[in-house]
Structure formats: structure tokens, C-alpha cells
Amino acid sequence: MTAAIQRRLETPEPQSAERTQLYPELNNAHVRFVGLGKTYDGKQGPVAALHGIDLAIQRGEVFGIIGRSGAGKSSLIRTINRLEQPTSGRVLIDQVDIGEFDEDRLVALRRRIGMIFQHFNLMSAKTVWQNVELPLKVAGVPKEQRDQKVRELLELVGLQAKHKAYPAQLSGGQKQRVGIARALVHDPAILLCDEATSALDPETTQSILGLLREINQRLGLTIILITHEMAVIREICDRVVVLEHGRIVEQGPVWEVFGNPQHEVSKTLLAPLQHALPPELQNRLQPQPRTSDDAVVLRLQFTGTAQAEPDLAALFGALGGRVRLLQGGVERIQGHALGQLLLAVTGSSLSAEDLRQRAGNWAQQAEVLGYVV
Ligand SMILES: Nc1ncnc2c1ncn2[C@@H]1O[C@H](COP(=O)(O)OP(=O)(O)O)[C@@H](O)[C@H]1O
Ligand SMILES: [Mg+2]
């Protein structure tokens, strides 16, 4: 949990006592979707993009949305600033239903919600300074205030020296920094990021994520981000939701979902993060044993706190025979250890299934991957 959420949880907004007791997790929801549905009028008829989405995003949280292409991620976040109009259900911001807003209130709402995009959406004929200044000009902010705000934001994103440059003269990372500065001109309370790092190389992605983290902590912004890069979620998000065909199929703290994904889609999306078998071993792996001397290859996963640091001597002893370590590691997400071991067991008196069950006493998950000679 970020310091910002912690602070705000300690100073809850006034609520009726009854409501507070019934829905403690909703007290502080910054953005809430209630039975949200969205259907587009496509060329070949209606396209149902979202169904019955119920979700509460807390103030100050960095919230991730993942899912395959076409799952409805963009549609969902675009209902928050009403770039998309829901077909059914409601979007509440600070407990206020934004569905009833007239044009004036919508303009005001959109100013309090910044958005950044994969392709930056900068004006190519305007300088860095002018790109950041433009929304302030449109809003009729006087020049002196504009200058101060632009200067302040360019400093925040580390682009003071580039203020006269044009987008074509900038790297991808610098362009996204301009996008971030521009998204912050009206001191938004929420920042929406739709694949904001997807066009960037890994190193630049890291620096942009660092900047987003800083904005989240220093300014207390709620950040809602869509990405197909699971490493981005692992790096920066507090909680994550998995969408599939317009429905929520899984949600929870990142360490929990990443450590022990339940739904097929989550497992598939997260597979690239798992340490794969070395290729030469993968090639030799057989689904069935050919001789009784074949080694059983086991994958063990450890999630949480106590379980993530298993007693290896006890585990190996329980498996019997010779246990070789093929691969292993422990990483930490949000302070929770997530571990994985790939083991090859030979000469045990236990069957593969018995080995799996024994291993399951130490690990959250144990599976037999196959057999090697
Ligand atoms: N303006 C639109 N008109 C018709 N169909 C749309 C429109 N926008 C999105 N869709 C459809 O809605 C579904 C969800 O799209 P989207 O929210 O963009 O998914 P994602 O961002 O997860 O890739 C897809 O089937 C997509 O083709
Ligand atoms: Mg999208």
C-alpha cells in the first residue's frame, strides 16, 4: 500500500455509519463501477464490450487492468472520463454518479482526470512548452499562471532543457514525459494510462514507471493503468483486475494474482514471467516415462510469507532419491516472497503422483512437468 492510501485510510471521508459497516471497502472508493455495461453499434451489428462490471478503485492506489486484446480494457477506462458513454450501469467518482453530468460538469470532470496514451498524442507543430501549455490556454488560464504551471511540470518530468524542442526531436521516453506533464496541468486527482509504456524500450519504461510512482506518492494521484506488459503491473501496481470478453475474471493484490493465478486467462498472460525450463531440457521432456530410471521433473511454486521460504532439506528428504535443482528463484512483489523451484527427481520409491503430493505439502502448487532420461 502506498503512503498516500495509508494516509487517506486513516482519515476517512464522512460517511453514514450504516453504509460504512455494510461496505467497508467502498467507503473510500475513488472510482466505482456498478453493473457497468457497454455495447457499441458496430458495422456488423451490436458489439458487447463490457458486461456487469462491479469494481471499486481506492484513492491513491495504482490499479492495473490486464487482459487480451479486445477484452474491453480501453472501453472500461474511457467510461471514467466519459469518452465512452456506458450502455448500462453507473460510474461513481467520489460517490457521485457522473452519468447525470451536464456538459459544464463534464468539462470540469475531464480536467480532474488526466490521460496518457501509447502514441503520446502530441501536436507535432508545437514545442514541448506549447504542448503542455495548450490545455491551460483552452481553459482560459492567465499567462502568468500558465508560465508558472508549465515551468513547474517540465521540472517535475525533467524536461526543462527541452522546452523549445519539437516532438520530432524527442525520444519516445521524452515524448511520454511531455504527455505526462500535459496530463497534469489541471492538477488531476486521477491519471488514466492506456498502454502508456507499450511503445517504449525496457529501460525507458523503467524510467517512466519511476516517474509515475513518484507522481502517485508525491501528488497522491490515483493511477489506473492498462498494459499488456505484466512486468509493468508487477513493478508499479497495488492491485490488478483481469478482463476477458468484457467481464472481470480475476482481481486482487498483485502479489496474490501473480503468485497464484486462478483463471486460465491470467495464467496465460502471466506465463512469460515464469522461469521457463532451459530449452535443451524442454526439448528432452517427455509426457510419459520411457524407463523406470527417467527423472521426474517437478515445478513447485511458493506464495506468501512463511511458505515462500521452504525447508529444502526436509522437502528433498520427503521426496527421496536424488533431487537435482534445475532452476529456482525467489522474487518479491509488494513485500511478499514468490518462489519457484524446478526439480528433477531420480531413484525415488515414490510414483510421480506421490512425489507431486508430497511436494504439495511444502509448496502452494506442485505439478509434474514431465520426464527426462
Ligand atoms: N468504437 C467502437 N465501435 C465498435 N466496436 C468497438 C469500438 N471500440 C471498441 N470496440 C470493440 O469493443 C471490444 C473491446 O474493445 P477495447 O475496449 O478497445 O478492448 P482492449 O482495450 O481490451 O483491447 C472489442 O471487440 C472492440 O472491437
Ligand atoms: Mg485498448
Coordinates of C-alpha atoms in Angstrom, one line a residue, residues 16-287:
S16 CA -23.2 7.3 7.2
A17 CA -22.3 4.8 9.9
E18 CA -24.6 2.2 8.4
R19 CA -23.1 2.3 5.0
T20 CA -19.6 2.2 6.5
Q21 CA -20.5 -1.0 8.3
L22 CA -22.1 -2.7 5.3
Y23 CA -19.4 -2.0 2.7
P24 CA -16.2 -1.1 4.4
E25 CA -14.2 -1.5 1.2
L26 CA -16.4 1.0 -0.6
N27 CA -16.1 3.8 1.9
N28 CA -13.2 5.3 0.3
A29 CA -13.7 4.2 -3.3
H30 CA -12.3 6.9 -5.6
V31 CA -13.8 5.3 -8.8
R32 CA -16.5 2.8 -8.6
F33 CA -18.2 0.8 -11.4
V34 CA -21.7 -0.5 -10.6
G35 CA -23.2 -3.1 -13.1
L36 CA -21.4 -1.3 -15.9
G37 CA -22.1 -2.5 -19.4
K38 CA -21.1 -1.1 -22.8
T39 CA -22.4 -2.2 -26.2
Y40 CA -21.1 -0.5 -29.4
D41 CA -23.1 -0.1 -32.6
G42 CA -20.6 -1.9 -34.9
K43 CA -20.8 -2.1 -38.7
Q44 CA -22.0 -5.7 -38.5
G45 CA -24.4 -5.1 -35.6
P46 CA -24.0 -4.6 -31.8
V47 CA -20.7 -5.4 -30.2
A48 CA -20.9 -6.1 -26.5
A49 CA -17.7 -4.8 -25.0
L50 CA -18.4 -4.8 -21.2
H51 CA -20.9 -6.7 -19.1
G52 CA -21.9 -6.2 -15.4
I53 CA -18.6 -4.7 -14.2
D54 CA -18.6 -4.1 -10.5
L55 CA -15.3 -2.7 -9.2
A56 CA -14.0 -0.2 -6.6
I57 CA -10.7 1.5 -7.1
Q58 CA -9.3 3.2 -3.9
R59 CA -8.0 6.7 -3.6
G60 CA -4.2 6.9 -4.1
E61 CA -4.0 3.4 -5.5
V62 CA -2.0 2.3 -8.6
F63 CA -4.5 0.0 -10.2
G64 CA -3.7 -2.3 -13.1
I65 CA -6.1 -3.6 -15.8
I66 CA -4.9 -6.6 -17.9
G67 CA -6.5 -8.8 -20.5
R68 CA -6.1 -9.9 -24.1
S69 CA -6.6 -7.5 -26.9
G70 CA -10.3 -6.7 -27.3
A71 CA -11.1 -7.7 -23.7
G72 CA -12.7 -4.3 -23.1
K73 CA -9.8 -2.5 -21.2
S74 CA -9.9 0.7 -23.1
S75 CA -13.7 0.8 -23.1
L76 CA -13.7 0.5 -19.3
I77 CA -11.2 3.3 -18.5
R78 CA -12.8 5.6 -21.1
T79 CA -16.0 5.5 -19.2
I80 CA -14.2 7.2 -16.3
N81 CA -13.9 10.4 -18.1
R82 CA -17.0 9.7 -20.3
L83 CA -15.0 9.5 -23.5
E84 CA -17.3 6.5 -23.7
Q85 CA -20.9 6.5 -22.6
P86 CA -21.9 3.4 -20.7
T87 CA -24.9 1.5 -22.1
S88 CA -26.0 0.3 -18.6
G89 CA -24.8 0.7 -15.0
R90 CA -23.1 3.6 -13.4
V91 CA -19.7 5.1 -12.8
L92 CA -19.2 6.9 -9.5
I93 CA -16.4 9.2 -8.8
D94 CA -16.1 10.1 -5.1
Q95 CA -19.5 8.5 -4.7
V96 CA -21.1 10.9 -7.3
D97 CA -22.8 9.3 -10.3
I98 CA -21.2 11.0 -13.4
G99 CA -23.9 9.8 -15.7
E100 CA -26.1 12.7 -14.8
F101 CA -23.5 15.4 -15.5
D102 CA -24.3 18.2 -18.0
E103 CA -21.7 19.5 -20.5
D104 CA -20.2 22.0 -18.0
R105 CA -19.8 19.5 -15.2
L106 CA -18.3 17.0 -17.8
V107 CA -15.7 19.6 -18.8
A108 CA -14.8 20.2 -15.2
L109 CA -14.7 16.4 -14.6
R110 CA -12.3 15.8 -17.5
R111 CA -9.9 18.4 -16.2
R112 CA -9.6 16.5 -13.0
I113 CA -8.8 13.3 -14.9
G114 CA -5.5 13.2 -16.8
M115 CA -4.9 10.7 -19.5
I116 CA -1.8 9.4 -21.3
F117 CA -1.6 7.2 -24.4
Q118 CA 0.6 4.7 -26.1
H119 CA 1.4 7.1 -29.0
F120 CA 1.6 10.2 -26.9
N121 CA -0.8 12.3 -29.0
L122 CA 1.4 15.4 -29.1
M123 CA 0.9 18.3 -31.5
S124 CA 3.9 18.0 -33.9
A125 CA 3.8 21.7 -34.9
K126 CA 4.1 22.8 -31.3
T127 CA 7.1 22.9 -29.0
V128 CA 7.3 20.9 -25.7
W129 CA 6.3 24.1 -23.8
Q130 CA 3.4 24.9 -26.1
N131 CA 2.1 21.3 -25.9
V132 CA 1.9 21.4 -22.1
E133 CA 0.6 25.0 -22.2
L134 CA -2.2 24.3 -24.7
P135 CA -4.9 22.9 -22.3
L136 CA -4.3 25.7 -19.9
K137 CA -4.8 28.2 -22.8
V138 CA -8.0 26.4 -23.8
A139 CA -9.2 26.7 -20.2
G140 CA -8.5 30.5 -20.2
V141 CA -5.8 30.4 -17.6
P142 CA -3.9 33.8 -17.5
K143 CA -0.4 33.8 -18.9
E144 CA 1.5 34.3 -15.7
Q145 CA -0.2 31.3 -14.1
R146 CA 0.3 29.3 -17.3
D147 CA 4.0 30.0 -17.3
Q148 CA 4.4 29.0 -13.7
K149 CA 2.5 25.8 -14.1
V150 CA 4.3 24.7 -17.3
R151 CA 7.7 25.5 -15.7
E152 CA 6.8 23.5 -12.6
L153 CA 5.6 20.5 -14.6
L154 CA 8.5 20.4 -17.0
E155 CA 10.7 20.4 -13.9
L156 CA 8.7 17.5 -12.4
V157 CA 9.2 15.4 -15.6
G158 CA 12.8 16.5 -16.1
L159 CA 12.4 18.3 -19.4
Q160 CA 13.3 21.9 -18.6
A161 CA 16.2 21.9 -21.0
K162 CA 13.9 20.6 -23.9
H163 CA 11.2 23.2 -23.6
K164 CA 11.9 24.7 -27.1
A165 CA 12.2 21.3 -28.8
Y166 CA 9.5 19.9 -31.1
P167 CA 8.2 16.3 -30.6
A168 CA 10.1 15.0 -33.7
Q169 CA 13.3 16.0 -31.9
L170 CA 12.5 13.9 -28.8
S171 CA 13.0 10.3 -27.9
G172 CA 9.9 8.1 -27.1
G173 CA 10.5 8.5 -23.3
Q174 CA 10.8 12.2 -23.6
K175 CA 7.6 12.4 -25.6
Q176 CA 5.8 10.4 -22.9
R177 CA 7.2 12.8 -20.3
V178 CA 5.6 15.7 -22.2
G179 CA 2.4 13.6 -22.3
I180 CA 2.5 13.2 -18.6
A181 CA 3.2 16.9 -17.9
R182 CA 0.3 17.8 -20.2
A183 CA -2.0 15.4 -18.4
L184 CA -1.2 17.1 -15.0
V185 CA -1.8 20.7 -15.9
H186 CA -5.2 20.9 -14.2
D187 CA -3.9 19.1 -11.0
P188 CA -6.0 16.0 -11.7
A189 CA -7.0 13.6 -9.0
I190 CA -6.9 10.6 -11.4
L191 CA -4.4 9.6 -14.1
L192 CA -5.5 7.1 -16.7
C193 CA -2.8 5.4 -18.7
D194 CA -3.7 3.4 -21.7
E195 CA -0.7 1.3 -22.8
A196 CA 1.5 4.3 -21.9
T197 CA 4.8 2.4 -21.9
S198 CA 4.0 0.0 -24.7
A199 CA 5.9 1.9 -27.4
L200 CA 9.0 2.3 -25.2
D201 CA 12.1 0.1 -24.7
P202 CA 12.5 -1.6 -21.3
E203 CA 15.0 0.9 -19.9
T204 CA 12.8 3.9 -20.8
T205 CA 9.8 2.0 -19.5
Q206 CA 11.5 1.8 -16.1
S207 CA 12.2 5.5 -16.0
I208 CA 8.6 6.3 -16.9
L209 CA 7.3 3.9 -14.3
G210 CA 9.6 5.6 -11.8
L211 CA 8.1 8.9 -12.7
L212 CA 4.5 7.6 -12.4
R213 CA 5.4 6.1 -9.0
E214 CA 6.8 9.5 -7.9
I215 CA 3.6 11.3 -9.1
N216 CA 1.5 8.8 -7.2
Q217 CA 3.4 9.2 -4.0
R218 CA 4.2 13.0 -4.1
L219 CA 0.9 14.2 -5.5
G220 CA -1.4 11.4 -4.2
L221 CA -2.9 10.7 -7.6
T222 CA -5.0 7.6 -8.2
I223 CA -3.4 5.9 -11.2
I224 CA -5.4 3.5 -13.3
L225 CA -3.3 1.8 -15.9
I226 CA -3.8 -0.7 -18.8
T227 CA -0.9 -2.6 -20.1
H228 CA -0.2 -5.9 -21.8
E229 CA 3.2 -6.0 -20.1
M230 CA 2.9 -8.0 -17.0
A231 CA 6.3 -6.7 -15.7
V232 CA 4.8 -3.2 -15.6
I233 CA 2.0 -4.4 -13.3
R234 CA 4.5 -6.2 -11.1
E235 CA 6.7 -3.2 -10.9
I236 CA 4.1 -0.5 -10.0
C237 CA 0.6 -1.7 -9.3
D238 CA -1.0 -2.3 -5.9
R239 CA -4.0 -4.3 -7.3
V240 CA -4.9 -5.8 -10.6
V241 CA -8.0 -6.9 -12.4
V242 CA -8.1 -9.4 -15.3
L243 CA -10.7 -8.8 -18.0
E244 CA -11.9 -11.4 -20.5
H245 CA -14.7 -10.8 -23.1
G246 CA -15.8 -7.7 -21.2
R247 CA -16.1 -9.4 -17.8
I248 CA -13.9 -9.4 -14.7
V249 CA -12.4 -12.9 -14.3
E250 CA -10.0 -12.3 -11.5
Q251 CA -8.9 -9.5 -9.2
G252 CA -6.7 -8.9 -6.2
P253 CA -3.4 -7.6 -4.8
V254 CA -0.7 -8.0 -7.5
W255 CA 1.4 -10.4 -5.3
E256 CA -1.6 -12.7 -4.9
V257 CA -2.8 -12.8 -8.5
F258 CA 0.8 -13.1 -9.9
G259 CA 1.8 -15.6 -7.2
N260 CA -1.2 -17.9 -7.7
P261 CA -3.3 -17.0 -10.8
Q262 CA -6.6 -18.8 -10.8
H263 CA -8.2 -18.2 -14.2
E264 CA -6.9 -19.6 -17.4
V265 CA -6.5 -16.2 -19.0
S266 CA -4.5 -14.9 -16.0
K267 CA -2.2 -18.0 -16.2
T268 CA -1.7 -17.5 -19.9
L269 CA -0.9 -13.8 -19.6
L270 CA 1.5 -14.4 -16.7
A271 CA 3.2 -17.4 -18.3
P272 CA 6.0 -15.3 -19.8
L273 CA 7.0 -14.1 -16.3
Q274 CA 7.5 -17.7 -15.1
H275 CA 11.0 -19.0 -15.4
A276 CA 10.9 -21.4 -18.3
L277 CA 12.7 -24.7 -18.5
P278 CA 16.1 -24.3 -20.2
P279 CA 15.4 -25.0 -23.9
E280 CA 17.6 -28.1 -24.2
L281 CA 15.7 -29.6 -21.3
Q282 CA 12.3 -28.6 -22.7
N283 CA 13.2 -30.4 -25.9
R284 CA 14.1 -33.6 -24.0
L285 CA 10.9 -33.5 -21.8
Q286 CA 8.6 -36.5 -22.4
P287 CA 4.9 -36.6 -21.3

